[in-house]
Coordinates of N, CA and C in Angstrom, one line a residue:
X1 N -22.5 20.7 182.1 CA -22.7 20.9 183.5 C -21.4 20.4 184.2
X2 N -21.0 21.1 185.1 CA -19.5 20.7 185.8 C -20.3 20.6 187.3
X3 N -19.2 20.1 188.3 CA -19.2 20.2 189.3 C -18.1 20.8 190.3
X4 N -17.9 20.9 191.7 CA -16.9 20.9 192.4 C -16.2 20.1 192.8
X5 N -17.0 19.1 193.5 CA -17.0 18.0 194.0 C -17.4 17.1 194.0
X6 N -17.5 15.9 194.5 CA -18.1 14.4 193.8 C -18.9 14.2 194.8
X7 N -19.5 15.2 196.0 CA -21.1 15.1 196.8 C -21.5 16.0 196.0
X8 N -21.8 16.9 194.9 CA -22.9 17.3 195.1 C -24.3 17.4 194.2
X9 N -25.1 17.8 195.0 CA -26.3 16.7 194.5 C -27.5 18.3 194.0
X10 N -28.5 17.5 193.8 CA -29.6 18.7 193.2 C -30.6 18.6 193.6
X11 N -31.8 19.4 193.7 CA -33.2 18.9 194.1 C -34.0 19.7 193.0
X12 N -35.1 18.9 192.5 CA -35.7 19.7 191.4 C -37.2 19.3 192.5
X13 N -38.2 20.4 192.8 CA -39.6 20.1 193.3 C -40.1 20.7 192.1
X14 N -41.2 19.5 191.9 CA -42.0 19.9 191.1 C -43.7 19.1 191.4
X15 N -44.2 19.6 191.3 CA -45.7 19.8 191.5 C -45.9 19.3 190.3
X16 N -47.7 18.2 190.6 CA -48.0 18.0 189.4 C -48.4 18.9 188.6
X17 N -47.8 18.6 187.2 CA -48.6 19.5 186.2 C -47.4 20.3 185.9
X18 N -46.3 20.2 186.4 CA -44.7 21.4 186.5 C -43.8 20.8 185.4
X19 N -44.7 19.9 184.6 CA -43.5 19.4 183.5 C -42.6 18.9 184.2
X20 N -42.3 18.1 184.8 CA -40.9 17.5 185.2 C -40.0 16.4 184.6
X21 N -41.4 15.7 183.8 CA -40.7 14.8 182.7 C -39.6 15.7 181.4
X22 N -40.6 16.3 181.0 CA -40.5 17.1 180.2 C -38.7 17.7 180.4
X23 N -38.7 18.3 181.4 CA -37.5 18.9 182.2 C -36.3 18.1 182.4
X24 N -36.8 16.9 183.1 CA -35.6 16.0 183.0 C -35.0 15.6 181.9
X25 N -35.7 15.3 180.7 CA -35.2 14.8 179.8 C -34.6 16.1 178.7
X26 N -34.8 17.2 179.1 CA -34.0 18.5 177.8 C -32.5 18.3 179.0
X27 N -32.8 18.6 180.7 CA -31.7 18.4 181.4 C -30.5 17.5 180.4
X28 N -31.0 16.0 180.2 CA -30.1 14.9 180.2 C -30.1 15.0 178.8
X29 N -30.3 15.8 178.1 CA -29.9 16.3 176.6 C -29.0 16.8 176.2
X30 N -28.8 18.4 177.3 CA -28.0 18.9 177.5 C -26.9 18.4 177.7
X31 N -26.9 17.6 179.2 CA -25.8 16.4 179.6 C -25.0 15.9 178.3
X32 N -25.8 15.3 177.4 CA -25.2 14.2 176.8 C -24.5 15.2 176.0
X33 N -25.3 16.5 175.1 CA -24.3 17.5 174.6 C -23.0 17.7 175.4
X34 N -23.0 17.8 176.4 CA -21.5 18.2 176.9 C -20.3 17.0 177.3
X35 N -21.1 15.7 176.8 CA -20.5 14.4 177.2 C -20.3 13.9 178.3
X36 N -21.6 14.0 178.8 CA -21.7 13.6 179.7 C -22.2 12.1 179.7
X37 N -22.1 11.2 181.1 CA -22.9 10.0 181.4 C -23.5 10.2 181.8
X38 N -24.8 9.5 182.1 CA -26.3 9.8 182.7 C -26.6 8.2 183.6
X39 N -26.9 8.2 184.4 CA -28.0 7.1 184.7 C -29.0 7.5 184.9
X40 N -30.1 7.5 184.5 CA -31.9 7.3 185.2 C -32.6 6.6 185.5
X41 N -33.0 7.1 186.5 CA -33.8 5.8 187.3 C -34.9 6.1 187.9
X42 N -35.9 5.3 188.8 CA -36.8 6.1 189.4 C -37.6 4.7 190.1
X43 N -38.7 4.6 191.0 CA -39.3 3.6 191.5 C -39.8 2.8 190.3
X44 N -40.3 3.2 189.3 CA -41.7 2.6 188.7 C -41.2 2.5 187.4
X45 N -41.6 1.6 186.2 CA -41.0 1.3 185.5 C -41.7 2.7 184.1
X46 N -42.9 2.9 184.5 CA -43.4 4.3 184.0 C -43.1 5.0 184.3
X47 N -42.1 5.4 185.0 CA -41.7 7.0 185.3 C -40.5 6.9 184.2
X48 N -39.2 5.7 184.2 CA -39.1 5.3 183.5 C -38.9 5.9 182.1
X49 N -39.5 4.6 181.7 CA -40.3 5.0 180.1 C -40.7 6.3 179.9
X50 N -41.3 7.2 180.2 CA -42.4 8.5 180.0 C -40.8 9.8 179.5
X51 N -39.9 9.6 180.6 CA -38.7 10.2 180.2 C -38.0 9.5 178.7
X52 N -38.1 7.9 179.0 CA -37.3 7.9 177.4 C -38.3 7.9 176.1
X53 N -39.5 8.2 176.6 CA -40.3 8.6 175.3 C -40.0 10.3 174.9
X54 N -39.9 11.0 175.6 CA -39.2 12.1 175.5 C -38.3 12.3 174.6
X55 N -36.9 11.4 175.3 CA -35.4 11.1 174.8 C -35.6 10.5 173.2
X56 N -36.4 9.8 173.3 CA -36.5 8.8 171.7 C -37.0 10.1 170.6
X57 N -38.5 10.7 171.2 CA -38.9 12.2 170.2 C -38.2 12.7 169.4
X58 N -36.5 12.9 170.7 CA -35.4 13.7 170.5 C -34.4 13.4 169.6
X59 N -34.8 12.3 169.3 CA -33.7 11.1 168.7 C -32.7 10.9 169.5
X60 N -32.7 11.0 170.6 CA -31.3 10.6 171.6 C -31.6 9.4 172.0
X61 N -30.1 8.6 171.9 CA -29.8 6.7 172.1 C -30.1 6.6 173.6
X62 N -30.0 6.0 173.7 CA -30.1 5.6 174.9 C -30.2 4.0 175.3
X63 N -29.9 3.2 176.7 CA -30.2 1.7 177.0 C -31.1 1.5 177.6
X64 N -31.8 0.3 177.6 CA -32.8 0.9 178.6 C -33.1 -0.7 179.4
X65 N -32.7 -0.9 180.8 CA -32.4 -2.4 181.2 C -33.7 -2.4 182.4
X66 N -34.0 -3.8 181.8 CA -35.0 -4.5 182.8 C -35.7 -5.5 182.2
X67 N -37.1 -6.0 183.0 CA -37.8 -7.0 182.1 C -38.5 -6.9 180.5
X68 N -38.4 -7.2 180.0 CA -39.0 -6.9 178.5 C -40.5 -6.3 178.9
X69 N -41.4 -7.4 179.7 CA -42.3 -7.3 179.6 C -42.7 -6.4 180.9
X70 N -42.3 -5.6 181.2 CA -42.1 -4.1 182.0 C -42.3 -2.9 181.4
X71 N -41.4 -3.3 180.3 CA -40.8 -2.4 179.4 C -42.0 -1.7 178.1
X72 N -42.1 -0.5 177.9 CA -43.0 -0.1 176.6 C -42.8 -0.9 175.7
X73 N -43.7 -1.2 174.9 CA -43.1 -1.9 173.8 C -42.7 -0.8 172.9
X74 N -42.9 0.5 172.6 CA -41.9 1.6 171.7 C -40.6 2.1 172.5
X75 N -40.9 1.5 174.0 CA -38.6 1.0 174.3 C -38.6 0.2 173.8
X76 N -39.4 -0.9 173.9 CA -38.1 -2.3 174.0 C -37.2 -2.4 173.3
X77 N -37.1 -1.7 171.6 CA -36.1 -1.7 170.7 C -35.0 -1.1 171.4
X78 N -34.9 -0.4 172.7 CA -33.7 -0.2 172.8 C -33.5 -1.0 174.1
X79 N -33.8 -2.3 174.9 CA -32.7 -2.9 175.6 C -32.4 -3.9 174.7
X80 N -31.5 -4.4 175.8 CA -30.0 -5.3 175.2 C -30.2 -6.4 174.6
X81 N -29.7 -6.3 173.5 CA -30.1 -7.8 172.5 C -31.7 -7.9 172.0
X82 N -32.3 -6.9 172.0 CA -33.5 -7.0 171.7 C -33.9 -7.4 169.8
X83 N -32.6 -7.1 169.1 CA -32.8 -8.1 167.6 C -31.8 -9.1 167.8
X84 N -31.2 -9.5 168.8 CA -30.6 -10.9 168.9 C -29.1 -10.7 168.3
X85 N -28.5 -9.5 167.8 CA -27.7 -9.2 167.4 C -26.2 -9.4 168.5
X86 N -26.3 -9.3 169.3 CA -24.8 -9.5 170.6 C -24.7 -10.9 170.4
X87 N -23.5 -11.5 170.1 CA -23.0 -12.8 170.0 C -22.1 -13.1 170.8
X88 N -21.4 -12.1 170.8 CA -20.0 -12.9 172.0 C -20.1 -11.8 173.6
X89 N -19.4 -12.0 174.5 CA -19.2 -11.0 175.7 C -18.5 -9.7 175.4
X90 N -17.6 -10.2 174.5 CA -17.0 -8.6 174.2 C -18.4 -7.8 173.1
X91 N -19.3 -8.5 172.3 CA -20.1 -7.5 172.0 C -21.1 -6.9 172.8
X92 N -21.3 -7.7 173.6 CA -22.1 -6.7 175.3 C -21.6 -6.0 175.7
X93 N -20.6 -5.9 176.2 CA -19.8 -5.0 177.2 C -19.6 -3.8 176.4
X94 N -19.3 -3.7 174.7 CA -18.9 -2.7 173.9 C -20.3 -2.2 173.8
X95 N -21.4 -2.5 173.5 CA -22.8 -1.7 173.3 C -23.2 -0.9 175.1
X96 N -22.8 -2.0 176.2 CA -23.1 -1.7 177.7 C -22.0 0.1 177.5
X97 N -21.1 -0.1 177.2 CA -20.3 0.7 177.7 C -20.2 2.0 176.9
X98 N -20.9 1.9 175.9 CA -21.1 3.1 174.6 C -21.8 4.1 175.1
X99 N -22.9 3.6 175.7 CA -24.2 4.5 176.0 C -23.9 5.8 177.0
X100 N -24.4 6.6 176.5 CA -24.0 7.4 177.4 C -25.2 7.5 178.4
X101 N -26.4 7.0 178.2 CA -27.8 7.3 178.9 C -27.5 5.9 179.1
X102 N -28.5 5.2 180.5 CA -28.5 4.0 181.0 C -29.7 4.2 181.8
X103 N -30.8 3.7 181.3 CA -31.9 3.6 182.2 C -32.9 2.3 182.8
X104 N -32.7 2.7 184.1 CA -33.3 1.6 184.7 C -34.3 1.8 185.8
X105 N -34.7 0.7 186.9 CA -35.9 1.5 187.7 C -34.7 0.8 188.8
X106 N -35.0 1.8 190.4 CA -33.9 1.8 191.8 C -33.8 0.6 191.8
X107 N -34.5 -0.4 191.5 CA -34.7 -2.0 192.2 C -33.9 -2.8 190.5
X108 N -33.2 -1.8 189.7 CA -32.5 -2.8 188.5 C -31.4 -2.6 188.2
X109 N -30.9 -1.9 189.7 CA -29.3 -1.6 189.8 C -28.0 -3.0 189.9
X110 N -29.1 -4.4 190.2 CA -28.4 -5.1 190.5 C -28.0 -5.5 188.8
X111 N -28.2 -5.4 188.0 CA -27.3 -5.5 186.8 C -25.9 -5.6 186.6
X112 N -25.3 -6.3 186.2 CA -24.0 -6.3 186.0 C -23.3 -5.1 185.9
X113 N -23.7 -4.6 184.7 CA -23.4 -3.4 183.8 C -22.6 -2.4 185.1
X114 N -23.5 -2.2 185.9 CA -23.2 -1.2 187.1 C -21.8 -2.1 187.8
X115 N -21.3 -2.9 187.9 CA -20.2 -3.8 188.1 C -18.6 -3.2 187.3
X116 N -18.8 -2.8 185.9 CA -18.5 -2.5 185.3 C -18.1 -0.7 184.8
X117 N -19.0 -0.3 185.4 CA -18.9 1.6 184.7 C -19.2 2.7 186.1
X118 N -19.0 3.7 186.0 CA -19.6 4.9 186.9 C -20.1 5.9 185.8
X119 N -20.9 6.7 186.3 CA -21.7 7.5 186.0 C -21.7 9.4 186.2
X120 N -21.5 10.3 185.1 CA -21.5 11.4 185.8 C -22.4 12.0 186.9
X121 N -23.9 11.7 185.8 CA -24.7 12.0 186.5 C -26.1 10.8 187.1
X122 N -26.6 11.0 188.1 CA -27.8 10.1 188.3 C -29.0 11.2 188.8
X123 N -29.7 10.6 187.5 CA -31.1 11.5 188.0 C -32.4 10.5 188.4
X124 N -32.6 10.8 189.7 CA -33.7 9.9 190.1 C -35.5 10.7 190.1
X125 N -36.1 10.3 189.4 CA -37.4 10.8 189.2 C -38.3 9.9 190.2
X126 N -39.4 10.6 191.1 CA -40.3 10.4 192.0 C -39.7 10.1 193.1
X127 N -38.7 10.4 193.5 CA -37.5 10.5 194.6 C -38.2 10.5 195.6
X128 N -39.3 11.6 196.4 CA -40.1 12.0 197.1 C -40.6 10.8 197.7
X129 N -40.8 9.4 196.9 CA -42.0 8.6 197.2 C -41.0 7.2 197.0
X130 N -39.5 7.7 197.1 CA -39.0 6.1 197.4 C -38.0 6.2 198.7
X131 N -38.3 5.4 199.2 CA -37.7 5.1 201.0 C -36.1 5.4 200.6
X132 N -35.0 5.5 201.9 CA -33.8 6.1 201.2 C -33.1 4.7 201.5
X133 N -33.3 4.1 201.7 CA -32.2 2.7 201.5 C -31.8 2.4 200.2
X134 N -33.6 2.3 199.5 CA -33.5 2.2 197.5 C -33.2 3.4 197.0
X135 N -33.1 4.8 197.7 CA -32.9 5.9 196.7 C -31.1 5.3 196.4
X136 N -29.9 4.8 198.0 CA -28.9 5.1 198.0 C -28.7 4.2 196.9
X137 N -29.3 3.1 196.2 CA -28.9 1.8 195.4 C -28.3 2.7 194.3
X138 N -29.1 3.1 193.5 CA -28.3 3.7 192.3 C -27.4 5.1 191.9
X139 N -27.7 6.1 193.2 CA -27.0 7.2 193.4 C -25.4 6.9 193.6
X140 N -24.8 6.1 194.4 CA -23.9 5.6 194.8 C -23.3 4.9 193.5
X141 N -23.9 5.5 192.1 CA -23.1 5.1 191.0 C -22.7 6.1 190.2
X142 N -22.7 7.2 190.7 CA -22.3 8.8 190.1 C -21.8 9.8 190.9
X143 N -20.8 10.5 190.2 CA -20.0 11.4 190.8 C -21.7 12.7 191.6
X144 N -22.6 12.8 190.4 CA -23.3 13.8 191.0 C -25.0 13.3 190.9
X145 N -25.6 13.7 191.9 CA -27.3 13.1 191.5 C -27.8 14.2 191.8
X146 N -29.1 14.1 191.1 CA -30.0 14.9 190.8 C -31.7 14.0 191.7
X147 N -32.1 14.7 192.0 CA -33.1 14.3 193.1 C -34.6 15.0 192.2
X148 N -35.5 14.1 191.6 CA -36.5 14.9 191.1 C -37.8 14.6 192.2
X149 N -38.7 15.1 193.1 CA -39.4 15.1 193.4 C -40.8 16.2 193.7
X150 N -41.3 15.9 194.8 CA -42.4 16.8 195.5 C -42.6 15.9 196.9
X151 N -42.0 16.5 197.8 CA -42.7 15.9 199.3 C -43.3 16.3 199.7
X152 N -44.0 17.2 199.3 CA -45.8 17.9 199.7 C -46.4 16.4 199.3
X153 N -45.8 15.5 198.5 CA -47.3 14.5 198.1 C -47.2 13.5 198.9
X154 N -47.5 12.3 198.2 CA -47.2 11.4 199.0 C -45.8 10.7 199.4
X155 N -45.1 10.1 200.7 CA -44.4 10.2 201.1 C -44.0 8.3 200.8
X156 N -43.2 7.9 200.7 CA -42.9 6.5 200.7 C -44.1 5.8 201.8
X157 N -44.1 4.6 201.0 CA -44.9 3.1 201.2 C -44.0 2.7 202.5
X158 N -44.3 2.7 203.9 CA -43.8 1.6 204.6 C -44.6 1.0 205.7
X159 N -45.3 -0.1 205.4 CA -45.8 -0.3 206.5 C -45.4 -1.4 207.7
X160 N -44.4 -1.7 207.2 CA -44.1 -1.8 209.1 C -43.4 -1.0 209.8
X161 N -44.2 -1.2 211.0 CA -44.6 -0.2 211.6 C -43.1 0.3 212.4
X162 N -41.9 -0.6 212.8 CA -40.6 -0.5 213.6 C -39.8 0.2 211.7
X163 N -39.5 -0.2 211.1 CA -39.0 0.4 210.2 C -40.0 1.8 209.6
X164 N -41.2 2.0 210.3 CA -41.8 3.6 209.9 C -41.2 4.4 211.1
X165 N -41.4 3.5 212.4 CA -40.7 4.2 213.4 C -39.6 4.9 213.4
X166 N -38.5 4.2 212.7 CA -36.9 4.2 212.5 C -36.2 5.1 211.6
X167 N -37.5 6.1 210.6 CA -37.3 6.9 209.4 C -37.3 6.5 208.6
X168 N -37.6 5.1 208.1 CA -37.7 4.8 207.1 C -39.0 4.9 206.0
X169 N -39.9 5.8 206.6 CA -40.9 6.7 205.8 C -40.8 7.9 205.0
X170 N -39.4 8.3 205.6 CA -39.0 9.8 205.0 C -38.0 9.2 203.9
X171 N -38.4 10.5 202.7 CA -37.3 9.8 201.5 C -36.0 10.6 202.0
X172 N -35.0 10.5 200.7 CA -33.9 10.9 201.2 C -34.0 12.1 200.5
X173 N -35.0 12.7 199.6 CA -35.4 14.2 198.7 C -35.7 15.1 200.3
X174 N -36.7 14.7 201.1 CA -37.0 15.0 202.2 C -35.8 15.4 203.0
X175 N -35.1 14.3 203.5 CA -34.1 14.9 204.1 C -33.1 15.5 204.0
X176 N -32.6 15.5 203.0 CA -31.8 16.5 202.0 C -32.8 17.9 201.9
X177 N -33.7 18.3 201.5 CA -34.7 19.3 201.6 C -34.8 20.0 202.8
X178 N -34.7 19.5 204.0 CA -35.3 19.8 205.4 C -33.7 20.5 205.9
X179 N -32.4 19.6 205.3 CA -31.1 20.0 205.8 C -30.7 21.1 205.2
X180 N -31.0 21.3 204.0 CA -30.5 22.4 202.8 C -31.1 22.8 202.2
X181 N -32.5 23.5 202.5 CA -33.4 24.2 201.9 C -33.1 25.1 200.0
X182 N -31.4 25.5 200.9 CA -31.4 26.5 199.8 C -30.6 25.8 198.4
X183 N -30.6 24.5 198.5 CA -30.9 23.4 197.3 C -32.1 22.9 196.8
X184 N -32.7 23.3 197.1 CA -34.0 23.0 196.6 C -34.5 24.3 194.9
X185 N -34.9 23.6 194.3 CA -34.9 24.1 192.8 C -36.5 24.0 192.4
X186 N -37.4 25.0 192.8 CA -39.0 24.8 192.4 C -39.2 25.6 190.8
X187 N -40.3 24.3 190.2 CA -40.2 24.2 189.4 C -41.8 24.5 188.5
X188 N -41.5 25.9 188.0 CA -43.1 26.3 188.0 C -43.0 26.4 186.5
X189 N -44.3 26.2 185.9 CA -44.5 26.1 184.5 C -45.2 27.6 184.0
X190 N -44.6 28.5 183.4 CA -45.4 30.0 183.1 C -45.3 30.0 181.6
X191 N -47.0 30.3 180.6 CA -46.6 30.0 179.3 C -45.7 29.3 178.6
X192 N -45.9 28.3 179.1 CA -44.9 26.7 178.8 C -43.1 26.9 178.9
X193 N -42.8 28.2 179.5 CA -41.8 27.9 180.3 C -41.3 27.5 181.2
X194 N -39.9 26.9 181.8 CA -39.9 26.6 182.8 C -38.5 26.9 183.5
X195 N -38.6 27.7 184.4 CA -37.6 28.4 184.9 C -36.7 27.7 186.0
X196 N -35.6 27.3 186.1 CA -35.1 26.6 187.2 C -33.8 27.2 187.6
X197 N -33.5 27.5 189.0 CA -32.5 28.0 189.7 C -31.7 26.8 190.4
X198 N -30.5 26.6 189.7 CA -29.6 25.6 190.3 C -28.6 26.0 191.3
X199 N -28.2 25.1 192.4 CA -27.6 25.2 193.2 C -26.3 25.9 193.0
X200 N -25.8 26.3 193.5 CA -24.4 27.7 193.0 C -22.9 26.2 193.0
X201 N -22.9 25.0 193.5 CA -22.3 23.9 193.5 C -22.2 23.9 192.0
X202 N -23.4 23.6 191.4 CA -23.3 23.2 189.8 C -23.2 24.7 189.0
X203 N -22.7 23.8 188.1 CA -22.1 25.1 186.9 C -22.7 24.5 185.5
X204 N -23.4 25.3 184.8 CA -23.7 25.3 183.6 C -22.8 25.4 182.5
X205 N -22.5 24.6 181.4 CA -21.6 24.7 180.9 C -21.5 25.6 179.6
X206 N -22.8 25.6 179.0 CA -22.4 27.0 177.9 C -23.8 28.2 178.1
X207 N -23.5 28.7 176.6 CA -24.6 29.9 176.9 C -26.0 30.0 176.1
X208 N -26.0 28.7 175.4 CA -27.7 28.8 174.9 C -27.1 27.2 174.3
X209 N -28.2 26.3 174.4 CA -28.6 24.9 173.1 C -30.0 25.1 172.9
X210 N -29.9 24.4 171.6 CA -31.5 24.7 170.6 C -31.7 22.6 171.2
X211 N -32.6 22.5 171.2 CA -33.3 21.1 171.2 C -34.7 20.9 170.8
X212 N -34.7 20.5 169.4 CA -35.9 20.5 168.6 C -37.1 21.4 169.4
X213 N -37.2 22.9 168.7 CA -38.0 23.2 169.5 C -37.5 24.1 170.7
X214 N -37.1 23.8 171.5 CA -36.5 24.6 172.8 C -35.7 24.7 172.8
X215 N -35.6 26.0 173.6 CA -33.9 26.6 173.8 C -33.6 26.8 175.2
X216 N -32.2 26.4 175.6 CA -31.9 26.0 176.4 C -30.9 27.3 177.2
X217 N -31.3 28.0 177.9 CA -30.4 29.5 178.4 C -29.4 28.9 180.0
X218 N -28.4 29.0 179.7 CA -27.3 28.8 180.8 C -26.4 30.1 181.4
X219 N -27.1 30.2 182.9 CA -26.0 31.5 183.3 C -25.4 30.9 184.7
X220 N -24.3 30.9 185.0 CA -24.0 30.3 186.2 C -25.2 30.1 187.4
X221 N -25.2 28.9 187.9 CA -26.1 28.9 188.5 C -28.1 29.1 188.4
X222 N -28.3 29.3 187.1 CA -29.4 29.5 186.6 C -29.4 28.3 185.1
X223 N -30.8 28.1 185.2 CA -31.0 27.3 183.2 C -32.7 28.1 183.2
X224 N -32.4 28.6 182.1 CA -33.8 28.5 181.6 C -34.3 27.5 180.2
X225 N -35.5 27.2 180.7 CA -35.7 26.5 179.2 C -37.0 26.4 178.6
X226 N -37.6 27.4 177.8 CA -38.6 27.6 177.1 C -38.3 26.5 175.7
X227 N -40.4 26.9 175.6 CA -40.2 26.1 174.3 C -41.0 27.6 173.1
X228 N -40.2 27.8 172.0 CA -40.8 28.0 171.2 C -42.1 27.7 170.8

């Protein structure tokens, strides 16, 4: 996946039941095939995990930072130092900086690591349902972000009442949605395919990958990705 520029961004809507997990993670497959960097992130430490149980299926590495006891216990083998093996600072920084996948939840951006590296891409999953002060935390670490939601559902948590006043009820999937309709990428499941039309900004970079199982179709501005 290429870009033009270092704004531009994506919207995937997906409805429940639209595979979106499923989607994100052949997406950030692809990615890593073309050498890419990834961040993911998302409010909740399940949304999370449910993508790198995907990514693990796939056998793709990945990091995965936060509290242990947050954390699945079939991740935790992959955050940092989890067999006690890093001894000095130069062995952190060399495992922090290997990864091409980095996953965290919007509220575990304050990590060092992010002090340290940029990102090609950031895909935020449940986007729809986090306020946009926290969406900007981790996006503002990649040349390009990827917005996964549905604002038909529910809309961000805010209850006071001068900050609901002020917009800070609307996510920023929403407002990016409302400004640029014709970025918006709906995401419908037909005999376990799933068809997605990308913004004419992004560029697909080849013309088919196999991923245990599914195959991945790229035509400018289009992905398709069925599963066998």
């Amino acid at each position: 996946m290429g870009c033009d520029t270092a704004n531009d961004y994506g919207l995937i809507l997906g409805m429940p039941g639209t595979g979106k997990t499923t989607t994100i993670a052949k997406i950030i497959e692809s990615l890593v095939d073309a050498g890419k960097s990834i961040l993911l992130t998302s409010y909740t430490h399940t949304a999370v995990d449910n993508v790198l149980i995907k990514l693990k299926e796939s056998n793709v590495d990945f990091l995965r930072l936060g509290n242990l006891d947050k954390v699945l216990p079939s991740i935790q083998p992959y955050t940092p130092n989890y067999n006690g093996d890093l001894q000095t600072v130069e062995d952190i920084e060399k495992v922090y900086g290997s990864k091409k996948i980095v996953a965290t939840t919007c509220l575990g951006i304050n990590h060092w690591i992010f002090s340290k590296r940029k990102f090609d891409y950031c895909i935020v999953d449940e986007a729809s349902q986090i306020t946009l002060p926290i969406c900007l935390g981790p996006i503002r670490f990649a040349r390009v972000f990827i917005l996964v939601g549905d604002q038909y559902q529910l809309p961000p948590v805010v209850r006071n009442l001068e900050a609901k006043n002020g917009g800070l009820s609307k996510s920023l999937f929403s407002y990016l949605a409302e400004a640029h309709s014709d970025s918006i990428v709906t995401l419908t499941p037909t005999s376990q395919s799933f068809k997605i039309s990308i913004i004419p900004k992004i560029r697909w970079f080849s013309d088919a990958t196999n991923h245990a199982g599914w195959k991945i179709y790229y035509q400018r501005g289009s992905i398709s990705i069925k599963q066998h």
